[in-house]
mmCIF file of C-alpha atoms in Angstrom:
data_model
loop_
_atom_site.group_PDB
_atom_site.id
_atom_site.type_symbol
_atom_site.label_atom_id
_atom_site.label_comp_id
_atom_site.label_asym_id
_atom_site.label_seq_id
_atom_site.Cartn_x
_atom_site.Cartn_y
_atom_site.Cartn_z
ATOM 1 C CA UNK J 16 -38.338 7.060 -61.280
ATOM 2 C CA UNK J 17 -39.897 5.476 -64.351
ATOM 3 C CA UNK J 18 -40.404 8.936 -65.823
ATOM 4 C CA UNK J 19 -36.666 9.648 -65.667
ATOM 5 C CA UNK J 20 -35.832 6.490 -67.578
ATOM 6 C CA UNK J 21 -38.233 7.666 -70.287
ATOM 7 C CA UNK J 22 -36.578 11.104 -70.394
ATOM 8 C CA UNK J 23 -32.867 10.181 -70.445
ATOM 9 C CA UNK J 24 -29.953 12.525 -70.920
ATOM 10 C CA UNK J 25 -28.473 15.671 -69.436
ATOM 11 C CA UNK J 26 -30.984 18.087 -67.918
ATOM 12 C CA UNK J 27 -30.851 21.870 -67.642
ATOM 13 C CA UNK J 28 -33.153 23.884 -65.393
ATOM 14 C CA UNK J 29 -33.730 27.510 -66.341
ATOM 15 C CA UNK J 30 -34.698 30.046 -63.681
ATOM 16 C CA UNK J 31 -34.032 27.954 -60.571
ATOM 17 C CA UNK J 32 -33.582 30.903 -58.213
ATOM 18 C CA UNK J 33 -37.294 31.246 -57.472
ATOM 19 C CA UNK J 34 -39.478 29.673 -54.816
ATOM 20 C CA UNK J 35 -39.599 26.154 -56.295
ATOM 21 C CA UNK J 36 -36.363 25.893 -58.245
ATOM 22 C CA UNK J 37 -33.906 24.860 -55.518
ATOM 23 C CA UNK J 38 -36.138 22.128 -54.081
ATOM 24 C CA UNK J 39 -37.062 20.793 -57.534
ATOM 25 C CA UNK J 40 -33.375 20.597 -58.441
ATOM 26 C CA UNK J 41 -32.563 18.755 -55.220
ATOM 27 C CA UNK J 42 -35.381 16.291 -55.871
ATOM 28 C CA UNK J 43 -34.094 15.658 -59.391
ATOM 29 C CA UNK J 44 -30.571 15.016 -58.066
ATOM 30 C CA UNK J 45 -31.825 12.553 -55.439
ATOM 31 C CA UNK J 46 -34.031 10.749 -57.958
ATOM 32 C CA UNK J 47 -31.148 10.336 -60.402
ATOM 33 C CA UNK J 48 -28.837 9.085 -57.664
ATOM 34 C CA UNK J 49 -31.394 6.525 -56.509
ATOM 35 C CA UNK J 50 -31.511 4.861 -59.942
ATOM 36 C CA UNK J 51 -27.817 5.260 -60.775
ATOM 37 C CA UNK J 52 -28.479 7.887 -63.442
ATOM 38 C CA UNK J 53 -25.250 9.848 -63.982
ATOM 39 C CA UNK J 54 -26.714 12.593 -66.153
ATOM 40 C CA UNK J 55 -25.297 16.094 -65.811
ATOM 41 C CA UNK J 56 -27.734 18.475 -64.120
ATOM 42 C CA UNK J 57 -27.238 22.174 -64.816
ATOM 43 C CA UNK J 58 -29.072 24.957 -62.967
ATOM 44 C CA UNK J 59 -29.282 28.447 -64.455
ATOM 45 C CA UNK J 60 -30.341 31.617 -62.650
ATOM 46 C CA UNK J 61 -29.170 35.094 -61.825
ATOM 47 C CA UNK J 62 -28.427 33.572 -58.391
ATOM 48 C CA UNK J 63 -28.937 36.769 -56.429
ATOM 49 C CA UNK J 64 -28.832 34.477 -53.383
ATOM 50 C CA UNK J 65 -25.280 33.107 -53.340
ATOM 51 C CA UNK J 66 -26.182 30.546 -50.665
ATOM 52 C CA UNK J 67 -28.640 28.860 -53.025
ATOM 53 C CA UNK J 68 -25.959 28.475 -55.661
ATOM 54 C CA UNK J 69 -23.465 27.057 -53.174
ATOM 55 C CA UNK J 70 -25.986 24.522 -51.869
ATOM 56 C CA UNK J 71 -26.640 23.274 -55.398
ATOM 57 C CA UNK J 72 -22.924 23.129 -56.168
ATOM 58 C CA UNK J 73 -22.396 20.937 -53.114
ATOM 59 C CA UNK J 74 -24.926 18.479 -54.547
ATOM 60 C CA UNK J 75 -22.880 18.166 -57.721
ATOM 61 C CA UNK J 76 -25.130 20.429 -59.767
ATOM 62 C CA UNK J 77 -23.381 22.581 -62.342
ATOM 63 C CA UNK J 78 -24.557 26.156 -61.777
ATOM 64 C CA UNK J 79 -24.399 29.014 -64.265
ATOM 65 C CA UNK J 80 -25.257 32.610 -63.360
ATOM 66 C CA UNK J 81 -26.567 35.091 -65.880
ATOM 67 C CA UNK J 82 -29.513 36.848 -67.491
ATOM 68 C CA UNK J 83 -31.495 34.553 -69.760
ATOM 69 C CA UNK J 84 -32.897 37.525 -71.667
ATOM 70 C CA UNK J 85 -29.411 38.188 -73.066
ATOM 71 C CA UNK J 86 -29.242 36.199 -76.284
ATOM 72 C CA UNK J 87 -25.472 35.794 -76.101
ATOM 73 C CA UNK J 88 -25.749 34.239 -72.650
ATOM 74 C CA UNK J 89 -28.411 31.732 -73.613
ATOM 75 C CA UNK J 90 -26.497 30.728 -76.748
ATOM 76 C CA UNK J 91 -23.494 29.798 -74.596
ATOM 77 C CA UNK J 92 -25.460 27.470 -72.337
ATOM 78 C CA UNK J 93 -24.587 23.777 -72.617
ATOM 79 C CA UNK J 94 -26.604 21.360 -74.701
ATOM 80 C CA UNK J 95 -29.117 19.216 -72.830
ATOM 81 C CA UNK J 96 -31.600 16.550 -73.810
ATOM 82 C CA UNK J 97 -34.110 17.858 -71.265
ATOM 83 C CA UNK J 98 -35.071 21.406 -70.338
ATOM 84 C CA UNK J 99 -37.185 22.450 -67.349
ATOM 85 C CA UNK J 100 -38.261 26.055 -67.903
ATOM 86 C CA UNK J 101 -39.144 27.775 -64.614
ATOM 87 C CA UNK J 102 -38.706 31.448 -65.441
ATOM 88 C CA UNK J 103 -41.564 33.886 -65.176
ATOM 89 C CA UNK J 104 -42.581 37.297 -63.884
ATOM 90 C CA UNK J 105 -45.816 38.075 -62.075
ATOM 91 C CA UNK J 106 -45.510 40.697 -59.387
ATOM 92 C CA UNK J 107 -44.741 44.203 -60.559
ATOM 93 C CA UNK J 108 -46.735 43.767 -63.758
ATOM 94 C CA UNK J 109 -48.822 46.866 -63.054
ATOM 95 C CA UNK J 110 -45.715 49.043 -62.776
ATOM 96 C CA UNK J 111 -43.695 47.430 -65.586
ATOM 97 C CA UNK J 112 -45.922 45.390 -67.865
ATOM 98 C CA UNK J 113 -43.371 45.327 -70.676
ATOM 99 C CA UNK J 114 -40.847 43.458 -68.508
ATOM 100 C CA UNK J 115 -43.499 40.877 -67.678
ATOM 101 C CA UNK J 116 -44.275 40.336 -71.351
ATOM 102 C CA UNK J 117 -40.578 40.087 -72.217
ATOM 103 C CA UNK J 118 -39.917 37.467 -69.555
ATOM 104 C CA UNK J 119 -43.082 35.490 -70.131
ATOM 105 C CA UNK J 120 -43.394 35.582 -73.933
ATOM 106 C CA UNK J 121 -40.102 36.680 -75.509
ATOM 107 C CA UNK J 122 -37.805 34.445 -73.454
ATOM 108 C CA UNK J 123 -39.596 31.232 -74.504
ATOM 109 C CA UNK J 124 -38.719 32.008 -78.133
ATOM 110 C CA UNK J 125 -35.031 32.220 -77.205
ATOM 111 C CA UNK J 126 -35.243 28.987 -75.223
ATOM 112 C CA UNK J 127 -36.987 27.104 -78.019
ATOM 113 C CA UNK J 128 -34.519 28.273 -80.661
ATOM 114 C CA UNK J 129 -31.560 27.345 -78.454
ATOM 115 C CA UNK J 130 -32.976 23.973 -77.419
ATOM 116 C CA UNK J 131 -34.734 22.951 -80.615
ATOM 117 C CA UNK J 132 -33.355 19.407 -80.303
ATOM 118 C CA UNK J 133 -34.438 18.956 -76.677
ATOM 119 C CA UNK J 134 -37.472 17.924 -74.687
ATOM 120 C CA UNK J 135 -39.039 20.828 -72.732
ATOM 121 C CA UNK J 136 -41.227 20.932 -69.616
ATOM 122 C CA UNK J 137 -42.380 24.521 -69.087
ATOM 123 C CA UNK J 138 -44.107 25.895 -66.017
ATOM 124 C CA UNK J 139 -47.281 27.825 -66.664
ATOM 125 C CA UNK J 140 -50.042 28.843 -64.253
ATOM 126 C CA UNK J 141 -53.692 28.234 -63.527
ATOM 127 C CA UNK J 142 -54.195 31.968 -64.070
ATOM 128 C CA UNK J 143 -54.697 31.253 -67.769
ATOM 129 C CA UNK J 144 -58.160 29.943 -66.824
ATOM 130 C CA UNK J 145 -61.191 32.089 -65.993
ATOM 131 C CA UNK J 146 -62.759 32.145 -62.552
ATOM 132 C CA UNK J 147 -65.166 29.223 -62.159
ATOM 133 C CA UNK J 148 -67.938 28.272 -59.685
ATOM 134 C CA UNK J 149 -66.355 27.036 -56.472
ATOM 135 C CA UNK J 150 -68.763 24.097 -56.359
ATOM 136 C CA UNK J 151 -67.629 22.953 -59.796
ATOM 137 C CA UNK J 152 -66.831 21.966 -62.341
ATOM 138 C CA UNK J 153 -63.282 23.292 -61.974
ATOM 139 C CA UNK J 154 -61.057 24.175 -64.916
ATOM 140 C CA UNK J 155 -59.748 21.209 -66.896
ATOM 141 C CA UNK J 156 -56.904 21.009 -69.389
ATOM 142 C CA UNK J 157 -59.355 20.848 -72.305
ATOM 143 C CA UNK J 158 -61.444 23.862 -71.244
ATOM 144 C CA UNK J 159 -61.507 27.230 -72.969
ATOM 145 C CA UNK J 160 -59.023 29.685 -71.485
ATOM 146 C CA UNK J 161 -59.924 33.101 -70.104
ATOM 147 C CA UNK J 162 -56.979 34.960 -68.583
ATOM 148 C CA UNK J 163 -57.844 37.957 -66.414
ATOM 149 C CA UNK J 164 -55.328 40.828 -66.419
ATOM 150 C CA UNK J 165 -51.986 41.415 -68.107
ATOM 151 C CA UNK J 166 -50.020 38.877 -66.094
ATOM 152 C CA UNK J 167 -52.435 36.093 -66.969
ATOM 153 C CA UNK J 168 -52.517 37.191 -70.606
ATOM 154 C CA UNK J 169 -48.723 37.129 -70.771
ATOM 155 C CA UNK J 170 -48.753 33.663 -69.174
ATOM 156 C CA UNK J 171 -51.064 32.503 -71.944
ATOM 157 C CA UNK J 172 -48.665 34.156 -74.384
ATOM 158 C CA UNK J 173 -45.870 32.041 -72.896
ATOM 159 C CA UNK J 174 -47.888 28.904 -73.551
ATOM 160 C CA UNK J 175 -48.635 29.997 -77.111
ATOM 161 C CA UNK J 176 -44.948 30.575 -77.843
ATOM 162 C CA UNK J 177 -44.032 27.122 -76.575
ATOM 163 C CA UNK J 178 -46.907 25.624 -78.560
ATOM 164 C CA UNK J 179 -45.842 27.439 -81.719
ATOM 165 C CA UNK J 180 -42.225 26.281 -81.589
ATOM 166 C CA UNK J 181 -43.297 22.836 -80.425
ATOM 167 C CA UNK J 182 -45.090 22.436 -83.741
ATOM 168 C CA UNK J 183 -42.782 24.444 -85.997
ATOM 169 C CA UNK J 184 -39.554 22.840 -84.744
ATOM 170 C CA UNK J 185 -41.004 19.510 -83.543
ATOM 171 C CA UNK J 186 -39.940 20.104 -79.927
ATOM 172 C CA UNK J 187 -41.653 17.672 -77.518
ATOM 173 C CA UNK J 188 -43.198 19.957 -74.901
ATOM 174 C CA UNK J 189 -45.113 19.695 -71.647
ATOM 175 C CA UNK J 190 -46.973 22.703 -70.197
ATOM 176 C CA UNK J 191 -47.494 22.658 -66.420
ATOM 177 C CA UNK J 192 -50.428 24.744 -65.162
ATOM 178 C CA UNK J 193 -49.736 25.102 -61.434
ATOM 179 C CA UNK J 194 -52.148 26.227 -58.704
ATOM 180 C CA UNK J 195 -50.755 26.909 -55.939
ATOM 181 C CA UNK J 196 -47.544 25.426 -54.567
ATOM 182 C CA UNK J 197 -47.204 25.497 -50.769
ATOM 183 C CA UNK J 198 -44.451 24.885 -48.230
ATOM 184 C CA UNK J 199 -43.702 26.216 -44.771
ATOM 185 C CA UNK J 200 -42.019 29.430 -45.949
ATOM 186 C CA UNK J 201 -44.470 30.659 -48.574
ATOM 187 C CA UNK J 202 -47.804 30.003 -50.200
ATOM 188 C CA UNK J 203 -51.509 30.598 -49.724
ATOM 189 C CA UNK J 204 -51.508 28.846 -46.348
ATOM 190 C CA UNK J 205 -48.614 30.945 -45.077
ATOM 191 C CA UNK J 206 -50.436 34.102 -46.205
ATOM 192 C CA UNK J 207 -53.575 33.111 -44.283
ATOM 193 C CA UNK J 208 -51.683 31.911 -41.196
ATOM 194 C CA UNK J 209 -49.696 35.143 -40.953
ATOM 195 C CA UNK J 210 -52.844 37.241 -41.241
ATOM 196 C CA UNK J 211 -54.437 35.252 -38.427
ATOM 197 C CA UNK J 212 -51.335 35.472 -36.242
ATOM 198 C CA UNK J 213 -50.986 39.229 -36.809
ATOM 199 C CA UNK J 214 -54.653 39.948 -36.189
ATOM 200 C CA UNK J 215 -55.108 41.290 -39.706
ATOM 201 C CA UNK J 216 -58.506 41.369 -41.373
ATOM 202 C CA UNK J 217 -58.838 38.637 -44.003
ATOM 203 C CA UNK J 218 -60.673 39.524 -47.219
ATOM 204 C CA UNK J 219 -62.974 36.660 -48.156
ATOM 205 C CA UNK J 220 -63.835 37.921 -51.652
ATOM 206 C CA UNK J 221 -61.675 35.163 -53.160
ATOM 207 C CA UNK J 222 -63.105 32.600 -50.834
ATOM 208 C CA UNK J 223 -61.580 29.434 -52.260
ATOM 209 C CA UNK J 224 -58.308 28.157 -53.709
ATOM 210 C CA UNK J 225 -56.331 25.102 -54.790
ATOM 211 C CA UNK J 226 -53.069 24.248 -53.058
ATOM 212 C CA UNK J 227 -50.579 21.426 -53.499
ATOM 213 C CA UNK J 228 -47.536 20.572 -51.394
ATOM 214 C CA UNK J 229 -44.372 21.763 -53.134
ATOM 215 C CA UNK J 230 -42.805 18.298 -53.044
ATOM 216 C CA UNK J 231 -45.820 16.808 -54.803
ATOM 217 C CA UNK J 232 -45.793 19.610 -57.382
ATOM 218 C CA UNK J 233 -42.063 19.138 -58.006
ATOM 219 C CA UNK J 234 -42.480 15.405 -58.527
ATOM 220 C CA UNK J 235 -45.286 15.896 -61.041
ATOM 221 C CA UNK J 236 -43.323 18.554 -62.910
ATOM 222 C CA UNK J 237 -40.264 16.318 -63.251
ATOM 223 C CA UNK J 238 -42.432 13.381 -64.308
ATOM 224 C CA UNK J 239 -44.111 15.510 -66.976
ATOM 225 C CA UNK J 240 -40.849 15.567 -68.952
ATOM 226 C CA UNK J 241 -41.574 12.018 -70.059
ATOM 227 C CA UNK J 242 -45.010 13.075 -71.336
ATOM 228 C CA UNK J 243 -43.673 15.929 -73.475
ATOM 229 C CA UNK J 244 -45.136 15.618 -76.942
ATOM 230 C CA UNK J 245 -45.963 17.342 -80.208
ATOM 231 C CA UNK J 246 -48.477 19.023 -80.046
ATOM 232 C CA UNK J 247 -47.703 20.145 -76.515
ATOM 233 C CA UNK J 248 -49.017 18.084 -73.608
ATOM 234 C CA UNK J 249 -50.890 20.155 -70.995
ATOM 235 C CA UNK J 250 -51.328 19.125 -67.368
ATOM 236 C CA UNK J 251 -52.893 20.807 -64.347
ATOM 237 C CA UNK J 252 -50.813 20.472 -61.186
ATOM 238 C CA UNK J 253 -53.186 21.149 -58.307
ATOM 239 C CA UNK J 254 -54.376 19.623 -55.068
ATOM 240 C CA UNK J 255 -57.436 17.418 -54.697
ATOM 241 C CA UNK J 256 -59.157 19.368 -51.943
ATOM 242 C CA UNK J 257 -61.063 22.645 -51.984
ATOM 243 C CA UNK J 258 -59.466 25.198 -49.684
ATOM 244 C CA UNK J 259 -62.156 27.369 -48.089
ATOM 245 C CA UNK J 260 -60.365 30.503 -46.883
ATOM 246 C CA UNK J 261 -62.734 31.124 -43.982
ATOM 247 C CA UNK J 262 -62.586 27.549 -42.696
ATOM 248 C CA UNK J 263 -58.803 27.380 -43.059
ATOM 249 C CA UNK J 264 -58.427 30.681 -41.198
ATOM 250 C CA UNK J 265 -60.581 29.321 -38.373
ATOM 251 C CA UNK J 266 -58.425 26.193 -38.255
ATOM 252 C CA UNK J 267 -55.306 28.355 -38.017
ATOM 253 C CA UNK J 268 -57.048 30.374 -35.314
ATOM 254 C CA UNK J 269 -57.500 27.207 -33.293
ATOM 255 C CA UNK J 270 -53.906 26.083 -33.797
ATOM 256 C CA UNK J 271 -52.398 29.532 -33.147
ATOM 257 C CA UNK J 272 -54.841 30.502 -30.370
ATOM 258 C CA UNK J 273 -55.964 33.566 -32.299
ATOM 259 C CA UNK J 274 -59.405 34.738 -33.377
ATOM 260 C CA UNK J 275 -59.444 35.401 -37.138
ATOM 261 C CA UNK J 276 -61.061 38.577 -38.451
ATOM 262 C CA UNK J 277 -62.939 38.721 -41.742
ATOM 263 C CA UNK J 278 -64.355 41.192 -44.223
ATOM 264 C CA UNK J 279 -66.511 40.790 -47.342
ATOM 265 C CA UNK J 280 -68.375 37.689 -48.440
ATOM 266 C CA UNK J 281 -67.003 34.882 -50.613
ATOM 267 C CA UNK J 282 -67.819 35.279 -54.286
ATOM 268 C CA UNK J 283 -69.460 32.391 -56.094
ATOM 269 C CA UNK J 284 -66.387 31.961 -58.314
ATOM 270 C CA UNK J 285 -62.674 31.416 -57.749
ATOM 271 C CA UNK J 286 -59.500 30.348 -59.560
ATOM 272 C CA UNK J 287 -59.754 26.569 -59.279
ATOM 273 C CA UNK J 288 -58.075 23.861 -61.348
ATOM 274 C CA UNK J 289 -59.145 20.253 -61.711
ATOM 275 C CA UNK J 290 -55.969 18.220 -61.152
ATOM 276 C CA UNK J 291 -57.574 14.793 -61.561
ATOM 277 C CA UNK J 292 -55.826 13.974 -64.856
ATOM 278 C CA UNK J 293 -52.434 14.435 -63.203
ATOM 279 C CA UNK J 294 -53.510 12.455 -60.144
ATOM 280 C CA UNK J 295 -54.611 9.552 -62.326
ATOM 281 C CA UNK J 296 -51.358 9.744 -64.267
ATOM 282 C CA UNK J 297 -48.857 10.165 -61.430
ATOM 283 C CA UNK J 298 -50.766 9.255 -58.275
ATOM 284 C CA UNK J 299 -52.582 11.249 -55.613
ATOM 285 C CA UNK J 300 -50.718 14.050 -53.793
ATOM 286 C CA UNK J 301 -49.042 12.577 -50.733
ATOM 287 C CA UNK J 302 -49.612 15.516 -48.387
ATOM 288 C CA UNK J 303 -53.179 16.382 -47.380
ATOM 289 C CA UNK J 304 -54.520 19.880 -46.820
ATOM 290 C CA UNK J 305 -54.876 19.214 -43.089
ATOM 291 C CA UNK J 306 -51.245 18.092 -42.842
ATOM 292 C CA UNK J 307 -50.098 21.234 -44.653
ATOM 293 C CA UNK J 308 -52.135 23.395 -42.273
ATOM 294 C CA UNK J 309 -50.634 21.697 -39.208
ATOM 295 C CA UNK J 310 -47.084 22.029 -40.532
ATOM 296 C CA UNK J 311 -47.523 25.695 -41.482
ATOM 297 C CA UNK J 312 -49.155 26.551 -38.150
ATOM 298 C CA UNK J 313 -46.262 24.966 -36.267
ATOM 299 C CA UNK J 314 -43.731 26.852 -38.398
ATOM 300 C CA UNK J 315 -45.443 30.206 -37.965
ATOM 301 C CA UNK J 316 -46.020 29.684 -34.234
ATOM 302 C CA UNK J 317 -42.270 29.241 -33.741
ATOM 303 C CA UNK J 318 -41.474 32.417 -35.714
ATOM 304 C CA UNK J 319 -39.446 30.508 -38.269
ATOM 305 C CA UNK J 320 -38.260 32.413 -41.362
ATOM 306 C CA UNK J 321 -40.498 32.874 -44.388
ATOM 307 C CA UNK J 322 -39.637 34.083 -47.878
ATOM 308 C CA UNK J 323 -41.644 37.284 -47.510
ATOM 309 C CA UNK J 324 -43.327 36.702 -50.873
ATOM 310 C CA UNK J 325 -47.125 36.869 -50.531
ATOM 311 C CA UNK J 326 -49.041 35.063 -53.274
ATOM 312 C CA UNK J 327 -51.791 37.709 -53.550
ATOM 313 C CA UNK J 328 -54.115 34.809 -54.318
ATOM 314 C CA UNK J 329 -56.995 36.997 -53.109
ATOM 315 C CA UNK J 330 -56.716 39.316 -56.139
ATOM 316 C CA UNK J 331 -59.737 38.909 -58.423
ATOM 317 C CA UNK J 332 -58.912 41.704 -60.878
ATOM 318 C CA UNK J 333 -55.775 40.087 -62.298
ATOM 319 C CA UNK J 334 -53.734 43.177 -61.394
ATOM 320 C CA UNK J 335 -50.473 42.177 -59.681
#
């Protein structure tokens, strides 16, 4: 709540139609209501899912549908003191790399020129880091970057565009390097649980990962608005615990009464972020890895709906 008082004014969220956008917007609405903050909250997306738009409208969120890559559309968007930039493209990069680069590196230039008098919190990804030894140290905000593959390179390009305009136009900016958000309908844990339930062979080559409960990730992202600065402030948003794919699969096997199947051996390196700076700043994640596993197992065991969007966290080549 304190972070919102230090980032006052109307807030616009760009690209809210993805996996995290709706829940982050709802959290922002509830937080503002709890402190009597009457700011206008605007959510922008193509809104291919009409139900998502209607749900946000019912919360009092102003929704605007359109393509952010169209300069005329973005110029007509309302002014806002705060911008949360959630747009990005990852999957399909191999088949249409140019679209990935346009979304991830060209769009930030349009956003920064339109909102040059605003404060910006922009989602990035832990994929900008190289693979590191699973037993540490994990990648920190101050470490050298080493993106693997075109998606990761374009994600670094997104950061560089925000950094450039942050300095050239004096736009306070926060860059959020996320690894990996999880809830019951999608995420690394859902991927593993479904493979166990379906009797599919699990590739252990990428033997380790970071995960963080989506609610915890949303809270840290919103709070990062207050830390936006010039030069840009960078923060890793990641869980505390090391997820061992083999051990987690065995745990799901126990909960789902299935015997997991494996292939390959875990490599000595993985994509792992050190989230300790964020934990010290905003507090420890509230939801433990074990709690996430139990919740996801229960959800999957009851055949509840999922988003059908695998993370492909197991990819080591950077080709998505």
